[in-house]
Coordinates of C-alpha atoms and ligand atoms in Angstrom, one line a residue:
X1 CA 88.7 101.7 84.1
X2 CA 87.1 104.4 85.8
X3 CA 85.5 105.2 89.6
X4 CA 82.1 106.3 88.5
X5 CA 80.5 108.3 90.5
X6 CA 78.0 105.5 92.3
X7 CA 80.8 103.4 93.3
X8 CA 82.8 106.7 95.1
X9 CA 79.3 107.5 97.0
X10 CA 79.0 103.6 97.8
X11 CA 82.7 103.9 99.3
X12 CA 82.6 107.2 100.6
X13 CA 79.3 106.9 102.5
X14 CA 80.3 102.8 103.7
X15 CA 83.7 105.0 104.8
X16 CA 81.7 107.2 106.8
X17 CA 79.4 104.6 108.2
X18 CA 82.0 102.2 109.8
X19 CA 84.1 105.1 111.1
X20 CA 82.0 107.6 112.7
X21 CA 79.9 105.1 114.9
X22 CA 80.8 104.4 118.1
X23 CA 79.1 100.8 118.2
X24 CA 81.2 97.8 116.9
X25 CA 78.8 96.7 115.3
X26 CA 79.2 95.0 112.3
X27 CA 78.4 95.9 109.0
X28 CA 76.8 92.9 107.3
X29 CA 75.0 91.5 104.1
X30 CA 74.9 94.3 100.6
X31 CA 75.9 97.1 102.7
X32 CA 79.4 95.3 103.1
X33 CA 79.8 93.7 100.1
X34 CA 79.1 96.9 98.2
X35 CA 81.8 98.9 100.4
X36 CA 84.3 95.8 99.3
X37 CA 83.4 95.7 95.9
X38 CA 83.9 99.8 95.3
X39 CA 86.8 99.4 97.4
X40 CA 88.4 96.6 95.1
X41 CA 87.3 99.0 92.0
X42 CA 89.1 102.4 93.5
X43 CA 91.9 99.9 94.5
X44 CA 92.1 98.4 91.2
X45 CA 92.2 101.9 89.7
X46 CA 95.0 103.2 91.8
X47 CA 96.9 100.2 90.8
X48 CA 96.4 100.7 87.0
X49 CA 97.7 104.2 87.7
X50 CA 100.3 104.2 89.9
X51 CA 103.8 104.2 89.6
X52 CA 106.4 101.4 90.1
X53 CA 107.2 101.5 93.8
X54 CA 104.7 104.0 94.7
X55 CA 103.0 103.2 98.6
X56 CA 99.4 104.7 99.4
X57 CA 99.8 105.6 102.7
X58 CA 100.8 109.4 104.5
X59 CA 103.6 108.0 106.0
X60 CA 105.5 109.5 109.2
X61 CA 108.9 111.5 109.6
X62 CA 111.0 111.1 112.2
X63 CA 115.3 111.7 111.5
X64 CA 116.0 109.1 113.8
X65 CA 114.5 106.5 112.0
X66 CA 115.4 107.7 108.4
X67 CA 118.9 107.3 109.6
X68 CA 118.4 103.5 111.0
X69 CA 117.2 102.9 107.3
X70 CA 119.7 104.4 105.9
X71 CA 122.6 102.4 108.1
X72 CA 120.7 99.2 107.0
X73 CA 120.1 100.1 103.4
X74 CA 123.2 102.7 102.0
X75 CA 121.6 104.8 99.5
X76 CA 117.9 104.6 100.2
X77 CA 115.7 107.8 99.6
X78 CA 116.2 111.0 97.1
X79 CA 115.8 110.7 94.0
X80 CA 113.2 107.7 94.1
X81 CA 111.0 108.4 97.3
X82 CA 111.3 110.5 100.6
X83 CA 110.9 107.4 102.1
X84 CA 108.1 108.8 104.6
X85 CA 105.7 105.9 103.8
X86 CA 108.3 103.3 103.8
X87 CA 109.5 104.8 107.6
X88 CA 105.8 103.6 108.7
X89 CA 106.8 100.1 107.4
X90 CA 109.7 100.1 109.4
X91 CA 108.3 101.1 112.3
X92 CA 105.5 98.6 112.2
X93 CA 108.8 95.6 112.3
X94 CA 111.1 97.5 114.3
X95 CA 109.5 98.0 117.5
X96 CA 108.5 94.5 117.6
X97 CA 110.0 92.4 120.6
X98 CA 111.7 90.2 118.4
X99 CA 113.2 92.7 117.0
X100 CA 114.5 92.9 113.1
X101 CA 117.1 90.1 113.6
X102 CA 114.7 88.0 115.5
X103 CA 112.4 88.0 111.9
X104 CA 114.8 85.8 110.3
X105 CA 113.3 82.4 108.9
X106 CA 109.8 83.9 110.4
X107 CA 106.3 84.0 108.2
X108 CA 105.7 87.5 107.9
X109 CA 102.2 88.5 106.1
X110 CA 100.5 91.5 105.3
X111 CA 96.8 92.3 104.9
X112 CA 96.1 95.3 103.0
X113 CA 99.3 95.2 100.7
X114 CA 98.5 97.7 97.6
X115 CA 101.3 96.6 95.1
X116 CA 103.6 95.3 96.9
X117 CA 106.3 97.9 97.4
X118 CA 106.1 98.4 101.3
X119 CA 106.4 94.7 101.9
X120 CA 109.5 94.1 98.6
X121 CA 110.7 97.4 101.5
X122 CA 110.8 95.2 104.2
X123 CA 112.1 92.1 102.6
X124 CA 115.6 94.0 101.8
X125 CA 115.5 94.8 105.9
X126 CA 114.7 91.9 106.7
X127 CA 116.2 89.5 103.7
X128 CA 116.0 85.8 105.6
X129 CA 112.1 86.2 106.2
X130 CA 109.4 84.7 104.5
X131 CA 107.0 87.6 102.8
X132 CA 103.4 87.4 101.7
X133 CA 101.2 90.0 101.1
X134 CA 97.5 89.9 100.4
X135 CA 95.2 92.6 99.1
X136 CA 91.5 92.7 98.4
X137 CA 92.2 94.0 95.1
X138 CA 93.2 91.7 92.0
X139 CA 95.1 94.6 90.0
X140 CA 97.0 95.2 92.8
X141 CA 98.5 91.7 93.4
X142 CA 98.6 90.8 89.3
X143 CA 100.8 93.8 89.6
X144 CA 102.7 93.1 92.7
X145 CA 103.3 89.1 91.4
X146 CA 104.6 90.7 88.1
X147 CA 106.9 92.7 89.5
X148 CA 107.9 92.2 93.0
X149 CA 107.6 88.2 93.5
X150 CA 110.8 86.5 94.5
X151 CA 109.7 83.4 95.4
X152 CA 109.3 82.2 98.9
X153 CA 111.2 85.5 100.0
X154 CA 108.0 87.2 98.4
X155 CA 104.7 86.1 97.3
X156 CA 101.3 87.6 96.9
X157 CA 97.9 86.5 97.0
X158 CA 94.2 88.2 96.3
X159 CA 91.9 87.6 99.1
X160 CA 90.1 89.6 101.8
X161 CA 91.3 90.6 105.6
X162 CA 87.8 89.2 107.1
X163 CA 88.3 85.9 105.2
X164 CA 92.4 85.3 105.5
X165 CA 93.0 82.4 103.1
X166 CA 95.6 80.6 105.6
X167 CA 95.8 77.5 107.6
X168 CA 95.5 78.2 111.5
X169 CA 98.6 79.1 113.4
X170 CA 100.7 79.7 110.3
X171 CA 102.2 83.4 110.7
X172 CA 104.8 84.6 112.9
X173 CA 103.9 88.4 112.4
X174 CA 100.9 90.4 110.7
X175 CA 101.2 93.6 109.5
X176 CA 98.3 95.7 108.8
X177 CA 99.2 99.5 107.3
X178 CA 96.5 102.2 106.5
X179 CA 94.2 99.5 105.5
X180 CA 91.8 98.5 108.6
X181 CA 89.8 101.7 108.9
X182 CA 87.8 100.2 105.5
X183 CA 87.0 97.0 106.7
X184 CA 83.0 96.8 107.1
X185 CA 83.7 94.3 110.2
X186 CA 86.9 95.0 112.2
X187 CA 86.1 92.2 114.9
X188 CA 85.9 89.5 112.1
X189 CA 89.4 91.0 111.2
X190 CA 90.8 90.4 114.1
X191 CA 89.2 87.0 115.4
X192 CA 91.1 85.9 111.4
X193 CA 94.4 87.5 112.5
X194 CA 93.7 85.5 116.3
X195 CA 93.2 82.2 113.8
X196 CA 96.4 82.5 111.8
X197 CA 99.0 84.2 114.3
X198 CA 100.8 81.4 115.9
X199 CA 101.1 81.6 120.1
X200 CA 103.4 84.5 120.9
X201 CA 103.0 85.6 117.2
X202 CA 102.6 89.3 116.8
X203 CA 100.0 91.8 115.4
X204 CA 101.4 95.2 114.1
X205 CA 98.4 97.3 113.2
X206 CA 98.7 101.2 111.7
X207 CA 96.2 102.8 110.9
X208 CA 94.4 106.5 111.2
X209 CA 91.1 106.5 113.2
X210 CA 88.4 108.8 113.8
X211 CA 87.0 109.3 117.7
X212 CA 84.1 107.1 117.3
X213 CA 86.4 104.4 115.2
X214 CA 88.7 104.4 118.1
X215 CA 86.5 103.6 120.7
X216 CA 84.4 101.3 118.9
X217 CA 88.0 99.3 118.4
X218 CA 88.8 99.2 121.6
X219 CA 85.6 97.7 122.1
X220 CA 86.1 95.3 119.8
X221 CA 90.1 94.2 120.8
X222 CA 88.8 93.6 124.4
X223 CA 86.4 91.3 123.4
X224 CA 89.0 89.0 121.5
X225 CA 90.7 86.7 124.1
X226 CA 93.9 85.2 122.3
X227 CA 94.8 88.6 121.3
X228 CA 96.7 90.8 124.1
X229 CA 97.4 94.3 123.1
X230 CA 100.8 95.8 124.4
X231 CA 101.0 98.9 122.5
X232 CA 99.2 101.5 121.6
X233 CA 101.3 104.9 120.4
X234 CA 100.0 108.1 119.2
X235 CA 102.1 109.0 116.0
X236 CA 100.0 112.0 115.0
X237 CA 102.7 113.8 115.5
X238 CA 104.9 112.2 113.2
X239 CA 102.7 111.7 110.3
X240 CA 101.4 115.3 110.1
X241 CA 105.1 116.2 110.1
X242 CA 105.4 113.6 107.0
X243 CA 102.3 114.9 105.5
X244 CA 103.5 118.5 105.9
X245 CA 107.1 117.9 104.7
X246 CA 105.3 116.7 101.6
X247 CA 103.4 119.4 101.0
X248 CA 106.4 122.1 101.0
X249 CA 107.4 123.8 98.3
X250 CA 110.5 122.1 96.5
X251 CA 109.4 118.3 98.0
X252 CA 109.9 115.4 96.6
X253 CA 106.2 115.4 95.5
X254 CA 106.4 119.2 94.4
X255 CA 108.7 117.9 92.3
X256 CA 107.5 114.5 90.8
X257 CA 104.5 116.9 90.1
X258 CA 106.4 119.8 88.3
X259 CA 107.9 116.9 86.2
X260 CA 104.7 116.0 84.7
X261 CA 103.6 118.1 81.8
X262 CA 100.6 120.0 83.3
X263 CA 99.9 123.4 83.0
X264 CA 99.9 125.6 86.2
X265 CA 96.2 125.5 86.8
X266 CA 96.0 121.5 86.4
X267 CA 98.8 120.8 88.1
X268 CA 97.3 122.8 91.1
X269 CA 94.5 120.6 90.7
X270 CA 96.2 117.6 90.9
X271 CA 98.4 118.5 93.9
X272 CA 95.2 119.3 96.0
X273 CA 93.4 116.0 95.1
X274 CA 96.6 114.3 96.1
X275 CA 97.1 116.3 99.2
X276 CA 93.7 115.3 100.1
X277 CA 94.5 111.8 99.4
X278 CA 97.7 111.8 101.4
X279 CA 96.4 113.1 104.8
X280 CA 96.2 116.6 103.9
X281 CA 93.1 117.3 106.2
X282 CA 94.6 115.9 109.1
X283 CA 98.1 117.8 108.8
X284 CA 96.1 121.4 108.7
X285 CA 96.0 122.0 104.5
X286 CA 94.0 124.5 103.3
X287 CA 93.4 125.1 99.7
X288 CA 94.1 128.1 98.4
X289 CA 91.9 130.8 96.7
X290 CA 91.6 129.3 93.2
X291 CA 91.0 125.5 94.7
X292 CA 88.6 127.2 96.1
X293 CA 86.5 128.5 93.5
X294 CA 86.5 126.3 91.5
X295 CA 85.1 123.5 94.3
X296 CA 82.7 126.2 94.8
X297 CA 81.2 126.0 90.9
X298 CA 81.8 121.8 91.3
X299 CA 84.7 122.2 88.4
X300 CA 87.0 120.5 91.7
X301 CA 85.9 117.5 93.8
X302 CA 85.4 118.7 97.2
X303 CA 86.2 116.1 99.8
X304 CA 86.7 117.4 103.1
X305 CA 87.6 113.5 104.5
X306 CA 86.4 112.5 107.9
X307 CA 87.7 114.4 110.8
X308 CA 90.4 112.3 111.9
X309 CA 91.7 112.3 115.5
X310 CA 94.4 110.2 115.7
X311 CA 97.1 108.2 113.7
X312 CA 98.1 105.1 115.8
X313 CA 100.4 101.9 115.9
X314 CA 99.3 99.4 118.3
X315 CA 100.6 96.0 118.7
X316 CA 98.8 92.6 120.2
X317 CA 100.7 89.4 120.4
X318 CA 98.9 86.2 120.3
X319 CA 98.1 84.5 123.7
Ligands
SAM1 C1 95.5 103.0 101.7 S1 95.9 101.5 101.0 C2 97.4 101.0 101.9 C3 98.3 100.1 101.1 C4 99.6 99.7 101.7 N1 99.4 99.1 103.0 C5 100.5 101.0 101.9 O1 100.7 101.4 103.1 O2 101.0 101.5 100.9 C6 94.7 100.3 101.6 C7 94.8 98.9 101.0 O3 93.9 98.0 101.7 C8 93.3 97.2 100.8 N2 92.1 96.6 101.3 C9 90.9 97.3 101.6 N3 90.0 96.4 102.0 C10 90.6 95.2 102.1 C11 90.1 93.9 102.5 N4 88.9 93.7 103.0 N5 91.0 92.9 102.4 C12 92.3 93.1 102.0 N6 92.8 94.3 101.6 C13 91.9 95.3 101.6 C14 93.1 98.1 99.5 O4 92.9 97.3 98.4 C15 94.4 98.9 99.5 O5 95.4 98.2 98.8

């Protein structure tokens, strides 16, 4: 299966559209079903492609948190993963009031799950809990189900965040990572994630944003009653350091890369659409001479991404 080129300018253009207008309003009718449907394609893609236990988002570095992971799970990191993408995972449970210990026996669920590996992550943190994860993409959760499932402990289900195919008040806490800032309507989102969240049930949203997606956000949150927001942190900081670390010569991904038989120029190619992919704008990367030229003669897609501002996590608990 391939992205053609229709279905990138129907995502990349719907990508643009909800996140550099500062209205909330909602995109509706083909527009948004189009969006969904190429996202569901490039998703489904990703999934065919990727390998076991790979995550899709930048992720974030900071030491003090690699160390808790480390204390709760001996042994996690090198040679598998840096463990920068699973460190915004934990963040997104750690910092909740209830704190990991208070997740036991608790529905967790998360919208936006790719295949699976962030949440089969946080079920070895937080073992007693109840996992499910859904994804707009059927690839992703065939995948996920084929390999991840462990019964109650972890299921996964296709569906989409604007339509959340549970009963009301059934989820303790909803986690949303890297997913939201595709959503054609963010307010029907989040009057779904008021529906399922039971009272004093928590929301714990991560995502990147540009200005205008930001404040048309903020717009939208204030205007949903049972939802009360009591956090909103800046981790730019953190995430350009992940994206940065990645980036390095002799990484983790430097190294993954020289693993694959490429020759020099392709493998240059690859790393910079991955970069791209991975945040690369929004920690500082420039490509280099070569990259260069050859985006210049269209040999390499140029995509510049959307100027984002900010990387966030922001929690809400439900009234
Ligand atoms: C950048 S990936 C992040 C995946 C995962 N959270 C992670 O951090 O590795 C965004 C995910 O959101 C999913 N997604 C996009 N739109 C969705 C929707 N309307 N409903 C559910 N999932 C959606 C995509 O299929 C994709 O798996």
């Amino acid at each position: 299966m391939t992205a053609t080129p229709e279905i990138m300018t129907a995502f990349t253009s719907g990508l643009a559209d909800i996140n550099l207008d500062e209205s909330s309003t909602p995109r509706q009718g083909g527009k948004a079903a189009g969006m969904k449907k190429a996202s569901a394609t490039i998703y489904d893609m990703a999934a065919t492609l990727s390998g076991g236990g790979d995550l899709w988002n930048w992720g974030m570095y900071d030491a003090g948190i690699a160390e808790e992971i480390r204390a709760l799970l001996p042994g996690f990191g090198e040679p598998w993963t840096d463990g920068f993408s699973q460190q915004l995972y934990f963040l997104a449970l750690r910092d909740l009031p209830v704190g990991l210990d208070g997740l036991a026996g608790r529905d967790v669920l998360e919208v936006g799950c790719g295949i699976g590996g962030g949440l089969d992550f946080l079920s070895r943190i937080v073992p007693g809990a109840r996992m499910t994860g859904l994804d707009l993409s059927p690839v992703a959760i065939t995948r996920a189900n084929a390999t991840l499932a462990r019964g109650d402990s972890l299921r996964f289900v296709h569906g989409d965040a604007e339509e959340l195919p549970f009963e009301d008040a059934s989820v303790d806490v909803l986690v949303n990572i890297e997913s939201s800032h595709t959503y054609p309507d963010l307010g029907r989102f989040l009057r779904e994630v008021e529906r399922v969240l039971r009272p004093g049930g928590h929301l714990s949203h991560i995502d990147v944003f540009t200005r205008q997606r930001y404040a048309a956000m903020r717009k939208t949150a204030a205007e949903i009653d049972g939802l009360e927001w009591t956090t909103d942190h800046d981790i730019s900081a953190e995430v350009r350091a992940a994206v940065r670390r990645r980036m390095a010569p002799g990484s983790h991904f430097r190294k993954k890369l020289e693993r694959q038989r490429l020759n020099p120029l392709m493998r240059q190619i690859v790393a910079h659409s991955q970069i791209l992919m991975f945040g690369g704008m929004f920690a500082g990367y420039r490509p280099n001479s070569t990259i260069r030229a050859l985006s210049r003669i269209g040999v390499v897609p140029w995509m510049s991404g959307l100027p984002m501002e900010s990387y966030r996590h922001q929690i809400a608990v439900r009234r």
